[in-house]
Amino acid sequence: MPFGHDMVHSLSTVVDLINTSPAADGEECLSDLGQLGELVERWQVSGVDELGPGDLAQVRALRDAFHRVFTAPDQAAAVIRLNTLLGETRMTPRLTEHDGHPVHVHYFAPGASVAEHLAADCGIALAHLLVEGEWERLRTCAAPDCDRVFFDESRNRSRVYCDSRTCGNRMHVAAYRARRRA
């Protein structure tokens, strides 16, 4: 199933957000407002004015909630977890056009915090993915020492590593060496 620009952008944003967790790489990548600001800038999170200390705690809590959706044991659990998250989020869907992007829908309410913004836009993208029966595209890396998550955009849903250049390459080299020893 081809995914639209907005959906891919929101899913990529939520993956990046989740992977800032110490559980992903062993290092907290959202340790201060500067790192949160970098994430906001990297993913062009619009409508965010000034970040405050409360924003950091809220985004970390949101990150954990999104991680629970990604790691749900089945689609039914993912739906319950996502409904809980969306039920706590103020939303005001509206069409917008900014930063050179074509007309698209934003779901966050006017004046929303960065956490509410991410919860609304990324949560709706996850909801659409679940509605389309594509829950299995939300994955955790298959490398034994990696807990990073990713969104499998491959046509045949065959991606198993968060990054083919790091985890994928490392696992393929290990398998090759094991075959050579055998």
C-alpha atoms as one frame of an Amber mdcrd trajectory, in Angstrom:
protein
   0.000   0.000   0.000   1.481   3.356  -0.924   1.516   5.845   1.909   1.039
   9.570   1.440   3.682  12.145   2.297   1.909  13.300   5.488   1.522   9.790
   6.819   5.118   8.797   6.088   6.344  12.042   7.637   4.298  11.518  10.816
   5.291   7.844  11.088   8.956   8.740  10.579   8.620  11.421  13.243   7.138
   9.014  15.778   9.838   6.420  15.010  12.551   9.033  15.544  10.872  10.161
  18.757  10.670   6.615  20.142  14.282   5.939  19.199  15.459   8.863  21.358
  14.750   6.650  24.370  17.574   5.150  26.411  15.953   1.755  25.764  16.781
   2.106  22.055  20.495   2.942  22.211  21.347   3.000  25.884  21.580   6.794
  25.824  18.901   9.394  26.540  18.673  11.493  23.389  16.081  13.873  24.843
  18.046  14.963  27.867  17.427  18.691  27.506  15.373  21.317  25.692  18.113
  21.741  23.095  17.721  18.147  21.946  13.944  18.504  21.947  14.333  21.653
  19.850  16.527  19.742  17.392  13.834  17.064  17.034  11.176  19.743  16.471
  13.349  21.410  13.833  14.421  18.152  12.147  10.806  17.063  11.645   9.503
  20.558  10.920   6.941  20.433  13.723   4.977  23.566  12.906   3.056  25.748
  15.310   5.511  25.274  18.175   6.548  28.555  19.722   8.834  28.392  22.706
   9.760  25.169  24.470   9.632  25.048  28.260  10.761  22.575  30.918   7.299
  20.991  31.048   7.489  20.199  27.344  10.443  17.878  27.840   8.660  15.764
  30.475   5.450  15.664  28.404   7.260  14.575  25.226   9.152  11.855  27.110
   5.866  10.529  28.521   4.360  10.635  25.028   7.396   8.797  23.659   6.757
   5.986  26.157   3.068   5.827  25.194   3.950   5.580  21.494   6.500   2.870
  22.299   3.750   0.857  23.998   1.692   1.092  20.776   4.637  -0.127  18.667
   5.378  -3.026  21.000   1.806  -4.132  21.587   1.479  -7.928  21.411  -1.284
  -7.728  18.811  -3.407  -5.263  16.867  -6.233  -5.304  19.431  -3.831  -4.193
  22.178  -2.339  -1.558  19.864  -5.839  -0.189  19.203  -6.599   0.041  22.930
  -3.274   1.749  23.655  -3.660   4.200  20.778  -7.277   4.979  21.684  -6.128
   5.813  25.218  -3.470   8.167  23.856  -5.832   9.823  21.361  -8.571  10.139
  23.993  -6.259  12.315  26.079  -5.313  14.576  23.157  -7.025  17.837  22.141
  -7.597  17.870  18.387  -8.911  20.328  15.859  -8.529  18.938  12.324  -7.901
  21.606   9.713  -6.390  21.976   6.279  -3.136  23.875   6.041  -0.375  24.682
   3.602   3.056  25.750   4.846   6.814  25.430   4.339   6.422  24.464   0.694
   4.250  21.429   1.456   0.978  20.935  -0.434  -2.364  21.209   1.341  -2.552
  18.664   4.146  -4.410  18.064   7.402  -3.122  19.033  10.834  -4.931  17.539
  13.784  -3.441  19.402  16.739  -5.499  22.102  18.441  -4.465  25.765  18.112
  -2.064  26.687  20.897  -1.229  23.025  21.519   1.978  22.103  23.268   4.621
  20.211  21.310   3.527  16.978  23.024  -0.122  17.541  22.055   0.951  18.387
  18.518   2.955  15.156  18.207   0.252  13.101  19.919  -2.419  14.364  17.526
  -0.579  14.247  14.195   1.485  11.109  14.842  -1.380   9.395  16.660  -3.721
   9.920  13.715  -1.097   8.536  11.314  -0.834   5.429  13.496  -4.628   5.204
  13.608  -4.813   5.261   9.807  -2.177   2.538   9.653  -4.217   0.372  12.018
  -7.450   1.034  10.108  -5.755  -0.070   6.886  -4.746  -3.360   8.534  -1.052
  -2.492   8.363  -0.212  -2.841  12.072   2.504  -5.405  11.342   4.538  -2.656
   9.656   5.367  -1.275  13.119   8.451  -3.241  14.073  11.331  -3.591  16.484
  14.761  -4.318  15.008  15.537  -8.055  14.740  19.193  -7.590  15.737  19.577
  -9.158  19.193  21.338  -6.141  20.692  19.084  -3.459  19.201  15.738  -2.245
  20.523  15.139   0.517  17.980  11.741   0.644  16.277  10.966   1.323  12.636
   8.136   1.565  10.158   8.437  -1.023   7.367   7.627   0.725   4.092   8.778
  -2.170   1.926   6.261  -3.470  -0.579   6.394  -7.049   0.716   6.743  -6.178
   4.414  10.134  -7.899   4.563  12.291  -5.382   6.410  13.613  -6.736   9.712
  16.399  -4.329  10.740  16.154  -0.696  11.766  18.997   0.157   9.410  20.447
  -2.094   6.720  23.814  -0.317   6.878  24.358  -0.955  10.581  22.270  -3.700
  12.158  21.489  -5.435   8.865  25.078  -5.442   7.688  26.366  -6.557  11.090
  23.891  -9.467  11.238  24.622 -10.550   7.644  28.377 -10.544   8.296  27.858
 -12.582  11.488  25.725 -15.113   9.579  28.333 -15.334   6.820  31.118 -15.941
   9.324  29.060 -18.587  11.100  28.465 -20.377   7.776  32.185 -20.224   6.969
  33.066 -21.761  10.363  30.569 -24.596   9.873
